[in-house]
Coordinates of C-alpha atoms and ligand atoms in Angstrom, one line a residue:
Chain M
M376 CA -6.7 25.2 7.2
K377 CA -10.1 25.6 8.8
P378 CA -11.7 27.9 6.2
L379 CA -10.4 25.6 3.4
L380 CA -11.9 22.6 5.1
K381 CA -15.2 24.4 5.4
N382 CA -15.0 25.3 1.7
S383 CA -14.5 21.7 0.7
S384 CA -17.5 20.4 2.7
I385 CA -19.6 23.2 1.1
L386 CA -18.3 22.1 -2.3
L387 CA -19.1 18.5 -1.5
A388 CA -22.6 19.5 -0.4
V389 CA -23.2 21.4 -3.6
I390 CA -21.9 18.6 -5.8
L391 CA -24.1 16.1 -4.0
L392 CA -27.1 18.4 -4.4
V393 CA -26.4 18.8 -8.1
A394 CA -25.9 15.1 -8.5
L395 CA -29.1 14.3 -6.7
T396 CA -31.3 16.7 -8.7
L397 CA -29.7 16.4 -12.2
P398 CA -32.3 14.1 -13.7
L399 CA -35.0 16.6 -12.7
Y400 CA -33.9 19.3 -15.1
A401 CA -31.3 17.8 -17.4
G402 CA -32.2 16.3 -20.8
E403 CA -31.6 12.6 -21.5
Y404 CA -28.3 13.3 -23.2
Y405 CA -26.9 15.0 -20.1
I406 CA -28.3 12.4 -17.9
H407 CA -26.4 9.9 -20.0
I408 CA -23.2 11.8 -19.5
G409 CA -24.0 11.8 -15.7
V410 CA -24.4 8.1 -15.8
M411 CA -21.1 7.7 -17.6
V412 CA -19.3 9.9 -15.1
L413 CA -20.7 8.0 -12.2
F414 CA -20.1 4.6 -13.7
Y415 CA -16.4 5.4 -14.4
A416 CA -16.0 7.1 -11.1
Y417 CA -17.4 3.9 -9.5
M418 CA -15.2 1.6 -11.4
A419 CA -12.1 3.8 -10.8
V420 CA -12.8 3.8 -7.0
A421 CA -13.1 0.0 -7.1
W422 CA -9.8 -0.3 -9.1
N423 CA -8.1 2.2 -6.7
I424 CA -8.5 -0.1 -3.7
L425 CA -6.0 -2.5 -5.2
G426 CA -4.2 -0.2 -7.7
G427 CA -4.1 3.0 -5.8
Y428 CA -4.1 2.0 -2.1
A429 CA -2.1 -1.2 -2.4
G430 CA -0.1 0.0 -5.4
Q431 CA -0.7 -3.2 -7.4
H432 CA -1.6 -1.8 -10.9
S433 CA -4.0 -4.2 -12.5
L434 CA -4.3 -3.7 -16.3
G435 CA -6.9 -6.4 -16.6
H436 CA -9.8 -5.3 -14.4
S437 CA -12.2 -6.0 -17.2
L438 CA -11.8 -9.6 -16.2
F439 CA -14.0 -8.8 -13.1
M440 CA -16.3 -6.5 -14.9
G441 CA -17.0 -9.2 -17.5
I442 CA -17.6 -11.8 -14.8
G443 CA -20.2 -9.5 -13.2
A444 CA -21.8 -8.6 -16.5
Y445 CA -22.0 -12.1 -17.9
T446 CA -23.1 -13.7 -14.7
S447 CA -26.1 -11.4 -14.0
T448 CA -27.1 -11.2 -17.7
Y449 CA -27.0 -15.0 -18.1
L450 CA -29.0 -15.5 -14.9
F451 CA -31.5 -12.9 -16.0
S452 CA -31.9 -13.7 -19.7
V453 CA -31.7 -17.4 -19.5
M454 CA -33.2 -18.1 -16.0
G455 CA -35.2 -15.0 -15.3
I456 CA -33.3 -14.2 -12.1
T457 CA -33.3 -10.5 -11.3
P458 CA -30.0 -8.7 -11.7
W459 CA -30.4 -7.3 -8.2
L460 CA -29.6 -10.9 -7.1
G461 CA -27.5 -11.8 -10.1
M462 CA -25.1 -9.0 -9.4
W463 CA -24.2 -10.5 -6.0
V464 CA -23.6 -13.9 -7.6
G465 CA -21.4 -12.2 -10.1
G466 CA -19.7 -10.3 -7.3
A467 CA -19.1 -13.5 -5.4
L468 CA -17.6 -15.3 -8.5
A469 CA -15.4 -12.3 -9.1
G470 CA -14.3 -12.3 -5.5
V471 CA -13.2 -15.9 -5.9
M472 CA -11.4 -14.9 -9.1
G473 CA -9.8 -12.0 -7.3
L474 CA -8.6 -14.4 -4.6
F475 CA -7.2 -16.7 -7.2
V476 CA -5.4 -14.0 -9.2
G477 CA -4.2 -12.2 -6.1
Y478 CA -2.9 -15.3 -4.4
L479 CA -1.3 -16.7 -7.6
C480 CA 0.5 -13.4 -8.3
F481 CA 1.4 -12.2 -4.8
R482 CA 2.3 -15.6 -3.4
Y483 CA 5.1 -15.8 -6.0
G484 CA 6.1 -12.2 -5.5
L485 CA 4.9 -10.8 -8.8
K486 CA 5.2 -7.0 -8.7
G487 CA 4.9 -3.9 -10.9
P488 CA 5.0 -4.7 -14.6
Y489 CA 4.9 -8.4 -14.1
F490 CA 1.7 -8.3 -12.1
A491 CA 0.2 -5.9 -14.7
L492 CA 1.2 -8.4 -17.5
V493 CA -0.4 -11.3 -15.8
T494 CA -3.7 -9.4 -15.3
I495 CA -3.7 -8.4 -19.0
A496 CA -3.1 -12.1 -20.0
L497 CA -5.9 -13.3 -17.7
A498 CA -8.4 -10.8 -19.1
E499 CA -7.4 -11.7 -22.7
A500 CA -7.9 -15.3 -21.8
A501 CA -11.4 -14.5 -20.6
V502 CA -12.1 -12.8 -24.0
Y503 CA -11.0 -15.9 -25.7
I504 CA -13.0 -18.2 -23.5
A505 CA -16.2 -16.1 -23.7
T506 CA -15.8 -15.9 -27.5
N507 CA -15.7 -19.6 -27.8
A508 CA -18.4 -20.4 -25.2
E509 CA -21.5 -20.8 -27.3
G510 CA -23.6 -21.2 -24.1
I511 CA -23.0 -17.6 -23.2
G512 CA -23.5 -16.3 -26.8
G513 CA -20.0 -16.7 -28.1
A514 CA -18.6 -13.8 -30.1
Q515 CA -22.2 -12.4 -30.5
G516 CA -22.5 -11.9 -26.7
L517 CA -25.7 -11.6 -24.8
S518 CA -28.6 -9.2 -25.0
V519 CA -30.5 -8.2 -21.8
A520 CA -34.1 -9.1 -22.4
W521 CA -36.3 -6.0 -22.1
T522 CA -39.1 -6.6 -19.6
G523 CA -40.6 -3.1 -19.7
N524 CA -40.2 -0.5 -17.0
A525 CA -39.4 -2.9 -14.2
P526 CA -37.3 -1.4 -11.4
E527 CA -37.3 -4.9 -9.7
M528 CA -35.4 -6.1 -12.7
M529 CA -33.1 -3.1 -12.8
Q530 CA -34.8 -1.9 -15.9
F531 CA -36.2 1.6 -16.4
N532 CA -37.9 3.7 -19.0
G533 CA -35.5 6.6 -19.7
K534 CA -32.1 7.1 -18.1
G535 CA -33.2 8.6 -14.8
G536 CA -33.6 5.3 -13.0
Y537 CA -30.2 4.1 -14.1
Y538 CA -28.8 7.3 -13.0
Y539 CA -30.0 6.9 -9.5
V540 CA -28.8 3.3 -9.3
I541 CA -25.3 4.2 -10.3
L542 CA -25.4 7.3 -8.1
V543 CA -26.1 5.1 -5.0
M544 CA -23.5 2.6 -6.0
T545 CA -20.9 5.3 -6.5
V546 CA -21.7 7.0 -3.1
A547 CA -21.5 3.6 -1.4
A548 CA -18.2 2.8 -3.1
I549 CA -16.8 6.2 -2.0
V550 CA -18.0 5.6 1.6
L551 CA -16.4 2.1 1.6
S552 CA -13.2 3.4 0.2
T553 CA -13.1 6.2 2.8
W554 CA -13.8 3.8 5.6
I555 CA -11.1 1.4 4.5
I556 CA -8.4 4.1 4.3
R557 CA -9.1 5.3 7.8
R558 CA -8.5 2.0 9.5
R559 CA -5.8 -0.5 10.0
F560 CA -6.4 -2.3 6.8
G561 CA -6.1 0.9 4.8
Y562 CA -2.9 2.0 6.5
Q563 CA -1.4 -1.5 5.9
L564 CA -2.3 -1.3 2.2
L565 CA -0.6 2.1 1.9
A566 CA 2.4 0.7 3.7
V567 CA 2.6 -2.2 1.3
R568 CA 2.5 0.3 -1.6
E569 CA 5.1 2.5 -0.1
N570 CA 7.6 -0.1 1.0
E571 CA 6.8 -3.8 1.3
D572 CA 9.9 -4.8 3.3
A573 CA 9.4 -2.1 5.8
A574 CA 5.7 -3.1 6.1
E575 CA 6.6 -6.7 6.7
A576 CA 9.2 -5.7 9.3
L577 CA 6.4 -3.8 11.2
G578 CA 4.1 -6.8 11.3
V579 CA 2.1 -6.3 8.2
D580 CA 1.0 -9.6 6.6
T581 CA 1.7 -8.1 3.1
L582 CA 0.5 -11.2 1.2
R583 CA -2.8 -11.3 3.1
V584 CA -3.7 -7.6 2.8
K585 CA -2.9 -7.6 -0.9
V586 CA -5.1 -10.6 -1.5
Q587 CA -7.9 -9.0 0.5
A588 CA -7.6 -5.8 -1.5
S589 CA -7.7 -7.9 -4.7
I590 CA -10.9 -9.6 -3.6
I591 CA -12.7 -6.4 -2.6
S592 CA -11.7 -4.6 -5.7
A593 CA -12.8 -7.5 -7.9
M594 CA -16.2 -7.8 -6.2
L595 CA -16.9 -4.1 -6.5
T596 CA -15.8 -4.1 -10.2
A597 CA -18.1 -7.0 -10.9
L598 CA -21.1 -5.2 -9.5
G599 CA -20.3 -2.4 -11.9
G600 CA -20.2 -4.9 -14.7
T601 CA -23.8 -5.8 -13.9
F602 CA -24.8 -2.2 -14.1
F603 CA -23.0 -1.8 -17.4
A604 CA -25.0 -4.7 -18.9
Q605 CA -28.3 -3.4 -17.6
Y606 CA -27.6 0.1 -18.9
F607 CA -26.4 -0.8 -22.4
T608 CA -28.6 -4.0 -22.6
Y609 CA -26.0 -5.7 -24.6
I610 CA -22.6 -7.3 -23.8
N611 CA -20.0 -9.1 -25.8
P612 CA -16.6 -10.5 -25.0
R613 CA -14.7 -7.4 -26.2
N614 CA -16.8 -4.7 -24.6
V615 CA -16.7 -6.2 -21.1
F616 CA -13.7 -8.5 -20.9
G617 CA -11.6 -6.5 -23.5
E618 CA -8.7 -4.1 -22.9
G619 CA -10.9 -1.1 -23.5
P620 CA -12.7 -1.0 -20.2
S621 CA -9.5 -2.0 -18.3
I622 CA -7.6 1.0 -19.7
Q623 CA -10.5 3.5 -19.2
I624 CA -10.9 2.5 -15.6
L625 CA -7.3 3.0 -14.7
L626 CA -6.9 6.2 -16.7
F627 CA -9.5 8.0 -14.6
A628 CA -7.8 6.8 -11.4
I629 CA -4.4 7.8 -12.5
I630 CA -5.4 11.2 -13.9
G631 CA -7.5 12.0 -10.9
G632 CA -4.8 11.0 -8.5
L633 CA -3.7 7.5 -7.5
G634 CA -4.3 6.2 -4.0
T635 CA -6.5 9.0 -2.8
V636 CA -10.2 8.6 -2.0
W637 CA -11.3 11.4 -4.4
G638 CA -8.8 11.0 -7.2
P639 CA -10.7 8.4 -9.2
V640 CA -13.9 10.4 -8.7
V641 CA -12.4 13.7 -9.8
G642 CA -10.7 12.0 -12.7
A643 CA -14.0 10.6 -14.0
L644 CA -15.8 13.9 -13.3
V645 CA -13.3 15.9 -15.4
L646 CA -12.5 13.4 -18.2
V647 CA -15.7 11.6 -19.0
P648 CA -17.6 14.8 -19.9
V649 CA -14.6 15.9 -22.1
A650 CA -14.7 12.5 -23.8
E651 CA -18.5 12.4 -24.2
L652 CA -19.1 16.0 -25.2
S653 CA -16.2 16.2 -27.6
R654 CA -17.6 13.0 -29.2
G655 CA -21.0 14.7 -29.5
W656 CA -19.7 18.0 -30.8
L657 CA -16.8 17.0 -33.0
G658 CA -17.6 13.3 -33.7
G659 CA -19.9 14.1 -36.6
S660 CA -18.0 16.8 -38.4
F661 CA -14.4 15.6 -38.1
S662 CA -14.2 12.0 -37.2
G663 CA -11.3 11.3 -34.9
A664 CA -11.1 14.9 -33.7
H665 CA -12.6 14.1 -30.4
I666 CA -10.0 11.4 -29.8
L667 CA -7.3 14.0 -30.6
L668 CA -8.8 16.5 -28.1
Y669 CA -9.2 13.8 -25.5
G670 CA -5.6 12.7 -26.0
T671 CA -4.4 16.2 -25.7
V672 CA -6.2 16.9 -22.4
M673 CA -4.7 13.7 -21.0
V674 CA -1.2 14.5 -22.1
L675 CA -1.5 17.9 -20.6
V676 CA -2.8 16.6 -17.3
M677 CA 0.0 14.0 -17.1
L678 CA 2.7 16.7 -17.9
F679 CA 1.5 19.3 -15.5
M680 CA 0.0 17.2 -12.8
P681 CA 2.2 14.2 -12.3
N682 CA 0.3 13.3 -9.1
G683 CA -3.1 13.8 -10.8
I684 CA -5.6 16.4 -10.3
V685 CA -6.1 15.7 -6.6
G686 CA -2.3 15.8 -6.2
L687 CA -2.2 19.3 -7.6
Y688 CA -5.0 20.4 -5.3
E689 CA -3.1 19.0 -2.3
K690 CA 0.0 20.9 -3.3
I691 CA -1.8 24.2 -3.6
R692 CA -3.5 23.5 -0.3
Q693 CA -0.2 22.9 1.4
R694 CA 1.2 26.1 -0.1
I695 CA -1.7 28.1 1.2
Q696 CA -1.4 26.5 4.6
N697 CA 2.3 27.2 4.8
R698 CA 1.7 30.8 3.8
N699 CA -1.0 31.2 6.5
E700 CA 1.2 29.6 9.1
K701 CA 4.0 32.0 8.2
S702 CA 1.8 35.0 8.3
E703 CA 0.5 33.9 11.7
V704 CA 4.0 33.7 13.1
A705 CA 4.9 37.1 11.6
Chain Q
M925 CA 15.8 -15.0 25.1
L926 CA 17.5 -15.5 21.7
E927 CA 19.6 -18.6 20.9
V928 CA 21.3 -18.7 17.6
S929 CA 23.0 -22.0 16.7
K930 CA 25.2 -22.9 13.8
L931 CA 23.5 -20.3 11.7
R932 CA 24.8 -20.2 8.1
R933 CA 23.9 -18.4 4.9
D934 CA 25.5 -18.9 1.5
F935 CA 25.1 -16.6 -1.4
G936 CA 26.2 -18.7 -4.3
G937 CA 29.8 -19.6 -3.5
L938 CA 30.1 -17.0 -0.8
T939 CA 29.4 -17.9 2.8
A940 CA 28.2 -14.6 4.3
V941 CA 27.5 -16.1 7.7
H942 CA 29.4 -19.2 8.8
D943 CA 28.1 -21.4 11.6
L944 CA 27.4 -18.6 13.9
T945 CA 26.4 -19.5 17.5
F946 CA 25.5 -17.0 20.2
K947 CA 22.9 -16.1 22.8
V948 CA 21.2 -12.9 23.9
E949 CA 19.8 -12.8 27.4
A950 CA 16.7 -10.8 28.3
G951 CA 17.6 -7.3 29.4
E952 CA 21.0 -7.3 27.6
I953 CA 22.4 -4.9 25.1
V954 CA 24.6 -6.9 22.8
G955 CA 26.8 -5.3 20.2
L956 CA 27.5 -7.0 16.9
I957 CA 30.6 -5.6 15.2
G958 CA 32.9 -6.5 12.4
P959 CA 34.4 -5.1 9.2
N960 CA 32.3 -4.3 6.2
G961 CA 31.0 -7.4 4.6
A962 CA 31.4 -9.5 7.8
G963 CA 27.8 -10.7 7.6
K964 CA 26.1 -8.5 10.2
T965 CA 23.2 -7.3 8.1
T966 CA 22.7 -10.8 6.7
T967 CA 22.5 -12.1 10.3
F968 CA 19.8 -9.5 11.1
S969 CA 17.9 -10.5 7.9
M970 CA 17.8 -14.1 9.0
L971 CA 16.8 -13.3 12.6
A972 CA 13.9 -11.2 11.4
G973 CA 12.7 -13.7 8.8
F974 CA 13.7 -11.8 5.7
I975 CA 16.0 -14.4 4.3
P976 CA 16.1 -18.1 5.1
P977 CA 19.3 -19.5 6.6
T978 CA 21.1 -22.2 4.6
S979 CA 21.3 -24.1 7.8
G980 CA 21.3 -23.7 11.6
D981 CA 18.5 -22.7 14.0
I982 CA 17.1 -19.5 15.6
V983 CA 15.3 -20.0 18.9
F984 CA 13.4 -17.1 20.4
Q985 CA 11.8 -17.5 23.8
G986 CA 12.2 -21.2 23.7
K987 CA 10.6 -21.7 20.2
S988 CA 12.3 -22.0 16.8
I989 CA 11.3 -19.1 14.6
L990 CA 12.9 -20.7 11.5
G991 CA 10.6 -20.5 8.5
L992 CA 8.4 -17.7 10.0
K993 CA 7.8 -14.6 7.8
P994 CA 9.0 -11.2 9.0
H995 CA 5.5 -10.1 10.1
Q996 CA 5.2 -13.2 12.2
V997 CA 8.5 -12.7 13.8
C998 CA 7.5 -9.1 14.5
K999 CA 4.3 -10.3 16.2
L1000 CA 6.4 -12.5 18.5
G1001 CA 8.3 -9.5 19.6
V1002 CA 11.4 -9.2 17.4
T1003 CA 11.6 -6.1 15.2
R1004 CA 14.5 -4.9 13.0
T1005 CA 15.4 -1.6 11.6
F1006 CA 17.1 -1.2 8.3
Q1007 CA 20.7 0.0 7.7
I1008 CA 19.4 1.8 4.7
V1009 CA 16.4 3.7 6.1
Q1010 CA 13.0 2.5 4.8
P1011 CA 10.4 5.1 5.4
F1012 CA 7.0 5.2 3.8
P1013 CA 7.7 8.3 1.7
D1014 CA 4.2 9.4 0.8
M1015 CA 2.7 8.9 4.3
T1016 CA 3.1 11.3 7.2
I1017 CA 5.5 10.6 10.0
L1018 CA 2.5 9.9 12.3
E1019 CA 1.1 7.5 9.7
N1020 CA 4.5 5.8 9.3
V1021 CA 4.7 5.1 13.0
M1022 CA 1.0 4.1 13.2
V1023 CA 1.7 1.2 10.7
G1024 CA 4.1 -0.1 13.4
A1025 CA 1.6 0.5 16.2
Y1026 CA -1.1 -1.4 14.3
A1027 CA 1.0 -4.6 14.9
R1028 CA -0.3 -4.4 18.5
Y1029 CA -3.5 -2.2 18.3
T1030 CA -6.3 -2.9 15.9
G1031 CA -8.2 0.3 16.6
T1032 CA -7.1 3.5 14.9
V1033 CA -7.6 5.6 18.1
D1034 CA -5.2 3.3 20.1
A1035 CA -2.7 3.1 17.3
R1036 CA -2.6 6.8 16.9
R1037 CA -2.2 7.3 20.7
K1038 CA 0.7 4.8 20.7
A1039 CA 2.3 6.5 17.7
L1040 CA 2.1 9.9 19.2
E1041 CA 3.7 8.5 22.4
V1042 CA 6.5 7.1 20.3
L1043 CA 7.0 10.3 18.3
E1044 CA 7.6 12.1 21.6
R1045 CA 10.2 9.6 22.6
V1046 CA 12.2 9.8 19.3
N1047 CA 11.8 13.6 19.2
L1048 CA 9.7 13.7 16.1
A1049 CA 6.4 14.9 17.5
H1050 CA 6.8 18.3 15.8
K1051 CA 7.1 16.5 12.4
A1052 CA 4.0 14.4 12.9
N1053 CA 2.3 15.8 9.8
T1054 CA 5.4 15.9 7.6
L1055 CA 5.7 13.4 4.8
G1056 CA 8.3 10.7 5.0
K1057 CA 10.0 11.9 1.9
N1058 CA 10.6 15.3 3.4
L1059 CA 12.8 14.3 6.3
N1060 CA 16.5 14.7 6.7
L1061 CA 18.9 11.8 7.5
L1062 CA 18.8 12.3 11.2
E1063 CA 15.0 12.4 11.3
L1064 CA 14.9 9.4 9.1
K1065 CA 17.1 7.5 11.5
R1066 CA 14.9 8.5 14.4
L1067 CA 11.8 7.5 12.3
E1068 CA 13.4 4.1 11.7
I1069 CA 13.7 3.6 15.4
G1070 CA 10.2 5.0 16.0
K1071 CA 8.5 2.7 13.6
A1072 CA 10.1 -0.3 15.2
L1073 CA 9.4 0.9 18.7
A1074 CA 5.7 1.3 17.9
T1075 CA 5.5 -2.5 17.4
E1076 CA 6.4 -2.9 21.1
P1077 CA 9.3 -5.3 20.6
S1078 CA 10.9 -7.3 23.3
L1079 CA 14.0 -7.7 21.2
L1080 CA 15.0 -4.8 19.0
L1081 CA 17.6 -5.2 16.2
L1082 CA 19.2 -1.9 15.3
D1083 CA 21.3 -1.9 12.2
E1084 CA 23.7 1.1 12.1
V1085 CA 21.2 3.6 13.4
A1086 CA 23.9 6.1 14.4
A1087 CA 25.9 5.9 11.1
G1088 CA 26.2 9.2 9.4
L1089 CA 25.0 11.3 12.4
K1090 CA 26.8 14.1 14.2
D1091 CA 28.2 13.6 17.7
A1092 CA 25.4 15.3 19.5
E1093 CA 22.8 13.4 17.5
V1094 CA 24.6 10.1 18.3
D1095 CA 24.5 11.0 22.0
N1096 CA 20.7 11.4 21.7
I1097 CA 20.4 7.9 20.4
L1098 CA 22.7 6.6 23.2
V1099 CA 20.4 8.1 25.8
L1100 CA 17.3 6.8 24.1
V1101 CA 18.6 3.2 23.8
R1102 CA 19.8 3.1 27.4
Q1103 CA 16.4 4.4 28.6
L1104 CA 14.5 1.9 26.5
N1105 CA 16.7 -0.9 27.8
K1106 CA 15.9 0.2 31.4
E1107 CA 12.2 -0.1 30.5
G1108 CA 12.8 -3.7 29.5
I1109 CA 13.7 -3.9 25.8
T1110 CA 16.5 -6.2 24.9
F1111 CA 18.9 -4.9 22.1
L1112 CA 21.1 -6.4 19.5
I1113 CA 23.0 -3.6 17.9
V1114 CA 25.1 -3.5 14.8
E1115 CA 27.2 -0.4 14.7
H1116 CA 30.3 0.8 13.0
L1117 CA 30.8 3.7 15.5
M1118 CA 32.9 2.2 18.3
K1119 CA 31.7 4.9 20.6
V1120 CA 28.2 3.6 20.4
I1121 CA 29.2 0.0 20.9
M1122 CA 31.6 0.6 23.7
N1123 CA 29.1 2.9 25.5
L1124 CA 26.1 0.8 25.2
S1125 CA 26.9 -2.8 25.0
H1126 CA 27.0 -5.2 28.0
R1127 CA 28.6 -7.7 25.7
V1128 CA 30.1 -7.5 22.2
I1129 CA 30.3 -10.2 19.5
V1130 CA 32.9 -9.7 16.8
L1131 CA 32.3 -11.1 13.3
D1132 CA 34.8 -11.5 10.5
F1133 CA 34.1 -13.2 7.3
G1134 CA 30.8 -14.5 8.7
Q1135 CA 32.5 -16.2 11.7
M1136 CA 32.6 -15.1 15.3
I1137 CA 36.2 -14.3 16.2
A1138 CA 35.6 -13.0 19.7
Q1139 CA 33.1 -12.1 22.3
G1140 CA 33.2 -10.4 25.6
T1141 CA 32.8 -7.1 27.4
P1142 CA 33.8 -4.0 25.5
D1143 CA 37.0 -3.8 27.4
E1144 CA 38.0 -7.4 26.7
I1145 CA 37.2 -7.0 23.1
T1146 CA 39.4 -4.0 22.6
K1147 CA 42.4 -6.0 23.9
D1148 CA 41.7 -9.1 22.0
P1149 CA 44.5 -9.8 19.5
A1150 CA 42.2 -11.5 16.9
V1151 CA 39.9 -8.4 17.0
L1152 CA 42.9 -6.1 16.6
E1153 CA 44.1 -8.1 13.7
A1154 CA 40.7 -8.1 11.9
Y1155 CA 40.3 -4.3 12.3
L1156 CA 43.9 -3.1 12.0
G1157 CA 45.4 -5.6 9.6
K1158 CA 48.3 -8.0 10.2
E1159 CA 50.6 -5.8 12.4
A1160 CA 49.1 -7.1 15.7
Ligands
LIG1312 N1 21.6 -10.7 -1.3 C1 22.9 -10.9 -1.4 N2 23.4 -11.6 -2.5 C2 24.7 -11.9 -2.6 N3 25.6 -11.6 -1.7 C3 25.2 -10.9 -0.6 C4 23.8 -10.5 -0.4 N4 23.7 -9.9 0.8 C5 24.9 -9.8 1.3 N5 25.8 -10.4 0.5 C6 27.3 -10.6 0.8 O1 27.4 -11.2 2.0 C7 28.5 -10.6 2.7 C8 28.0 -10.0 4.0 O2 27.2 -8.9 3.8 P1 26.5 -8.1 5.0 O3 25.7 -9.0 5.8 O4 25.7 -6.9 4.3 O5 27.7 -7.5 5.8 P2 27.8 -6.3 6.9 O6 26.4 -5.9 7.2 O7 28.5 -7.0 8.0 O8 28.6 -5.2 6.3 C9 29.1 -9.5 1.8 O9 30.2 -10.1 1.1 C10 28.0 -9.2 0.8 O10 28.5 -8.8 -0.4
LIG1313 MG1 25.5 -4.0 7.1

């Protein structure tokens, strides 16, 4: 096990080094792919705290992303408040929403598909409300006013600045997610996912920890929503509250490996480039071909890696470890 | 320590537990027996806060625990095991037990130390890094006890922990329970195996159709005509 552990920390160091230096040598297009990888990794890590650790599969996380995006954009464009501040206001509002949704659902014992359906319904309701709220741009949505290269307003010339913002956010989210899973709260979340009755019998306040996970996950997701708005400089009800982002976020978490720290990151790292590059290469010539390729990759992953990419890695690691132990005994 | 009075639970038209009244004193091992469907598991579920009684009261250490949730009951010192084992399948055995230990210890270092201690006692230390889903029945039964023990209960409710085990394995559990009892844990034990009940219990309560039909020492119980009738049919 030792050498493997060493290998993985070397691997981690290499990845971090590449990640840190990418904008120095990569062109704008590849930096953009890097931004997308990090953004979805970040969002999937945030989703995973509720969906993966606690096992409560939200299909409506765009609700929180939209709250973050709309709050900071409204504060910025209408009132001139910097998104660096606005993102925390959005995060707080999303946290309150996460508390509301979590308490509402879990207090009444909603689980599995029922919980998923409620989250979809709430996100759809948000699309509807935002579409009809003229004060926040209605169906047109909001544009983020361009103030020039202004890091203090989370605006940058070129993509490098955005890249480093989302890199820091993603690393912070991974650190938080790792910290959570190593302490009491994390163990209790896993226990809830694995068997709620058994968890309760052992003194776990299952309602409380689920609601807490919902709040944390919602807040993190909203911060990501602010980044999304700043990066694309335009939001509308469909592209932040709609089902598109909700599904994207959870796909990466599931394909990477649910409930593990690295699963969501690996999922985004593998799939986002496939999606972006195939769109770039195939999108022009055969429209739709990139979706076909993307879909094929996803089906293959699900067929051959039911526990995600990280699940497969763990399995191989176990095998090697078992073989080593056997040969040591022999 | 535990006072149950007129405890009753209806499921639709069926009365699973019917005005059950009994006491458990600190330090005792009390056996709860009765034919299948007598209401033993339902009684446990009510004691541990999993299902609300239709009527009656449960007093633990002088306070009613009616209306408390299972995790609150656990914090007060009453922990149950499940007749149908309930491991956390994708967590290691150590992690399974740590979940229980976290009921008393907020720090991970302390919880892990407690869990390792418990694993030694239930003979699972060598399986610490095995996943819950990879255990056999005997190990799962031991894990069930281990998880509960880690919560440091003062009253432990064991629901058929010996069912399905071989003789030697049952003996292991007898030794463990007796030892834990000496260390101060009070037990209420549901068990089908008479050997377990007769060997361990200071006192036995017999249920039939949700009602107590007898109570006494193991010896008295085996001679009680009502008990013989419930177990052996009408010939008594
Ligand atoms: N959740 C439930 N809903 C309906 N009936 C139940 C439920 N749980 C138990 N029962 C019924 O209550 C009676 C007592 O069951 P139980 O407490 O499991 O008995 P025991 O553990 O003594 O075998 C049985 O007739 C059983 O079918
Ligand atoms: Mg039973």
